CSV table of C-alpha atoms in Angstrom, one decimal:
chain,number,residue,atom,x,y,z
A,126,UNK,CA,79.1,68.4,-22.5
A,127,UNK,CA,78.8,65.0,-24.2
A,128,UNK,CA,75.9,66.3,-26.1
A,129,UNK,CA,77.6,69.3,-27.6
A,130,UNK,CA,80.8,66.9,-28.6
A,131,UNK,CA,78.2,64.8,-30.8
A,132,UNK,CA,76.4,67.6,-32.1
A,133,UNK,CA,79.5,69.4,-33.2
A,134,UNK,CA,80.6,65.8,-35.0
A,135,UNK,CA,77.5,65.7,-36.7
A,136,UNK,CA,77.4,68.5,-38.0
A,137,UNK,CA,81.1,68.1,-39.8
A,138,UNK,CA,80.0,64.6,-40.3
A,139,UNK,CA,79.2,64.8,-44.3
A,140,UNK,CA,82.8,66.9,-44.4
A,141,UNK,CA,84.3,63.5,-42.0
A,142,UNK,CA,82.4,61.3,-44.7
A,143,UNK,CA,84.1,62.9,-47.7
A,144,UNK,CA,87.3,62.0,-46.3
A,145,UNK,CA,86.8,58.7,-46.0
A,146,UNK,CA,87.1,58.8,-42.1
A,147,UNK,CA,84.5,56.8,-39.8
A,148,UNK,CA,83.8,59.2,-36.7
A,149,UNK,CA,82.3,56.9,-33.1
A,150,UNK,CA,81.4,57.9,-29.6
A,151,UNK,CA,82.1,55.9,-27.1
A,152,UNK,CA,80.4,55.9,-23.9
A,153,UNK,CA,80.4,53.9,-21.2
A,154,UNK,CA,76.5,53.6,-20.4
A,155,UNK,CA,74.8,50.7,-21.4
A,156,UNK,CA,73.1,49.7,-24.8
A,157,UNK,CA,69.7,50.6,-23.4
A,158,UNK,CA,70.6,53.9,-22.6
A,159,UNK,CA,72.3,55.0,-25.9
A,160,UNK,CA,69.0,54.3,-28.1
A,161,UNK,CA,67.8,58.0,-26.8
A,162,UNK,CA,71.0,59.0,-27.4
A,163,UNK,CA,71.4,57.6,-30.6
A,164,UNK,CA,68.2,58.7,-31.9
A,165,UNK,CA,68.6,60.9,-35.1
A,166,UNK,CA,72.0,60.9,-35.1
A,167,UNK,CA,74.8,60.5,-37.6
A,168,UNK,CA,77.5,59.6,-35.5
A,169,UNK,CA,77.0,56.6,-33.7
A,170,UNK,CA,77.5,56.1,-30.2
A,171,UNK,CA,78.6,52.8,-29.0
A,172,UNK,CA,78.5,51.4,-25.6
A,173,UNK,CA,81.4,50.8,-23.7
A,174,UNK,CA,79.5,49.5,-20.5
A,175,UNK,CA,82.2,47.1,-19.2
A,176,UNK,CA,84.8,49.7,-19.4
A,177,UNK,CA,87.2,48.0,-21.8
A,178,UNK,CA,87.7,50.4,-24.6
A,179,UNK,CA,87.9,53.1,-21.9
A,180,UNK,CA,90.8,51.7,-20.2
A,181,UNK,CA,92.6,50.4,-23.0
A,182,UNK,CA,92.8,53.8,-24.2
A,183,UNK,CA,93.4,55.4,-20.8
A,184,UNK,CA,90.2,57.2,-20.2
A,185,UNK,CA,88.3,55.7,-17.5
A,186,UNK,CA,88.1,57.9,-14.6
A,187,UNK,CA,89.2,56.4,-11.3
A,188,UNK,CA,88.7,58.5,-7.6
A,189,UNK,CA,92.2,59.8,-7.5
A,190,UNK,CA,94.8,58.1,-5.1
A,191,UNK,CA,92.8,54.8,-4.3
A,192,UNK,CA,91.9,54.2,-8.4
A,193,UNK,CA,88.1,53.2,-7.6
A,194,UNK,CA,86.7,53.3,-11.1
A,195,UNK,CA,83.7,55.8,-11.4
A,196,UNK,CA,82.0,54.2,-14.6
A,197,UNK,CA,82.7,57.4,-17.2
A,198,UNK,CA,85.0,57.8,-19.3
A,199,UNK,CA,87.1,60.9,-19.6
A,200,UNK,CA,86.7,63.4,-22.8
A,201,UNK,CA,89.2,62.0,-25.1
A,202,UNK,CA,89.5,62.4,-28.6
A,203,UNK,CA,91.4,59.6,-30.2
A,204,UNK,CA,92.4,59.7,-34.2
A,205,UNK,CA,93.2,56.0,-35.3
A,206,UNK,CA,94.5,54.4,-38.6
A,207,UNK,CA,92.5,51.9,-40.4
A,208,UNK,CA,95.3,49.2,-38.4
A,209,UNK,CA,94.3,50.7,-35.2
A,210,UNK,CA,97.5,52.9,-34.8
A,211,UNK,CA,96.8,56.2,-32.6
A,212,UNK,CA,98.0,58.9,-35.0
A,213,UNK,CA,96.5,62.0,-32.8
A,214,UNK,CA,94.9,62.5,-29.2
A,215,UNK,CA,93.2,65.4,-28.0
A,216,UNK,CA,92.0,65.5,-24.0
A,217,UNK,CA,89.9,67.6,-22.1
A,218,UNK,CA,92.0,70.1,-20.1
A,219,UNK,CA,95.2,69.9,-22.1
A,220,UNK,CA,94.5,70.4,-26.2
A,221,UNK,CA,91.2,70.2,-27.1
A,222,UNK,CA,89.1,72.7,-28.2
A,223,UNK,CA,85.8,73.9,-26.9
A,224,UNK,CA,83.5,71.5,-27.6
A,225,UNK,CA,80.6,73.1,-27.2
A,226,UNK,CA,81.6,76.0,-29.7
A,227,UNK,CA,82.4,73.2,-32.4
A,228,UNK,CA,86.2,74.2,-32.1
A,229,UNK,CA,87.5,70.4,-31.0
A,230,UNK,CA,85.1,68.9,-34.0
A,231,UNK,CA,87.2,71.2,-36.4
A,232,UNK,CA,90.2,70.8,-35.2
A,233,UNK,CA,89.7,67.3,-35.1
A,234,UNK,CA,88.7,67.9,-39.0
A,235,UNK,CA,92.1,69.8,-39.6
A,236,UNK,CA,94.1,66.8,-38.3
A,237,UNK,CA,92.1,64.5,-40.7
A,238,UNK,CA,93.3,66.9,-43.4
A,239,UNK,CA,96.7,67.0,-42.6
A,240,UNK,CA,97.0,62.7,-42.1
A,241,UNK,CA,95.6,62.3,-45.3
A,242,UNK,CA,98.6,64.5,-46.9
A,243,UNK,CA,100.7,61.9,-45.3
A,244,UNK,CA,98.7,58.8,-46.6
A,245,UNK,CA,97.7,58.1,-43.5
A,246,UNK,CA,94.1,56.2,-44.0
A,247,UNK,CA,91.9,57.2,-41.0
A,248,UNK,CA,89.2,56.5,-38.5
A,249,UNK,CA,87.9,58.5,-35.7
A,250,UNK,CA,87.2,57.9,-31.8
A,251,UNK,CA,86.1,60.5,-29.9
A,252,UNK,CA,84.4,59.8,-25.8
């Protein structure tokens, strides 16, 4: 789960760092709540509490057919540029690896790789 994701990011995060590329989690539980959480850790996890973030990238979940929001946000990995520009998108269910084997922090890593052949300067948003 959401602990696996941010394991598997910080353990790439030195190989993230070399590239230049910022790697976040965003969660939607309060700032209180993400000190545990963000205890030891390389990759930062920042809150999201309002729900903001979440929906501007389409990743709050809602209770399907009457859109009641449940306060999480779905597993969506986001790749920005430094002007904010979504370059790549990996969600849970569709194209993102296991995230509890490390496979989505790699091939998060590979996409990284390949942007920067194409000059593309980076950031990365992962929930």
């Amino acid at each position: 789960g959401c602990k696996a994701e941010a394991d598997t990011f910080d353990e790439l995060y030195s190989e993230f760092s070399k590239k230049g590329v910022q790697v976040v989690g965003i969660s939607m539980e309060e700032v209180e709540a993400l000190k545990e959480s963000n205890a030891g850790r390389k990759v930062e996890l920042l809150s999201d509490a309002d729900g903001a973030i979440s929906e501007q990238f389409d990743s709050e979940l809602k209770v399907p057919l009457i859109g009641a929001k449940l306060g999480f946000s779905a597993r969506n990995t986001f790749l920005l540029s430094n002007k904010g520009e979504v370059l790549s998108v990996w969600q849970e269910g569709k194209n993102m690896g296991n995230v509890k084997n490390g496979k989505h922090a790699a091939q998060v890593l590979d996409s990284v790789a390949e942007n920067i052949k194409s000059s593309n300067p980076l950031v990365s948003l992962f929930g």
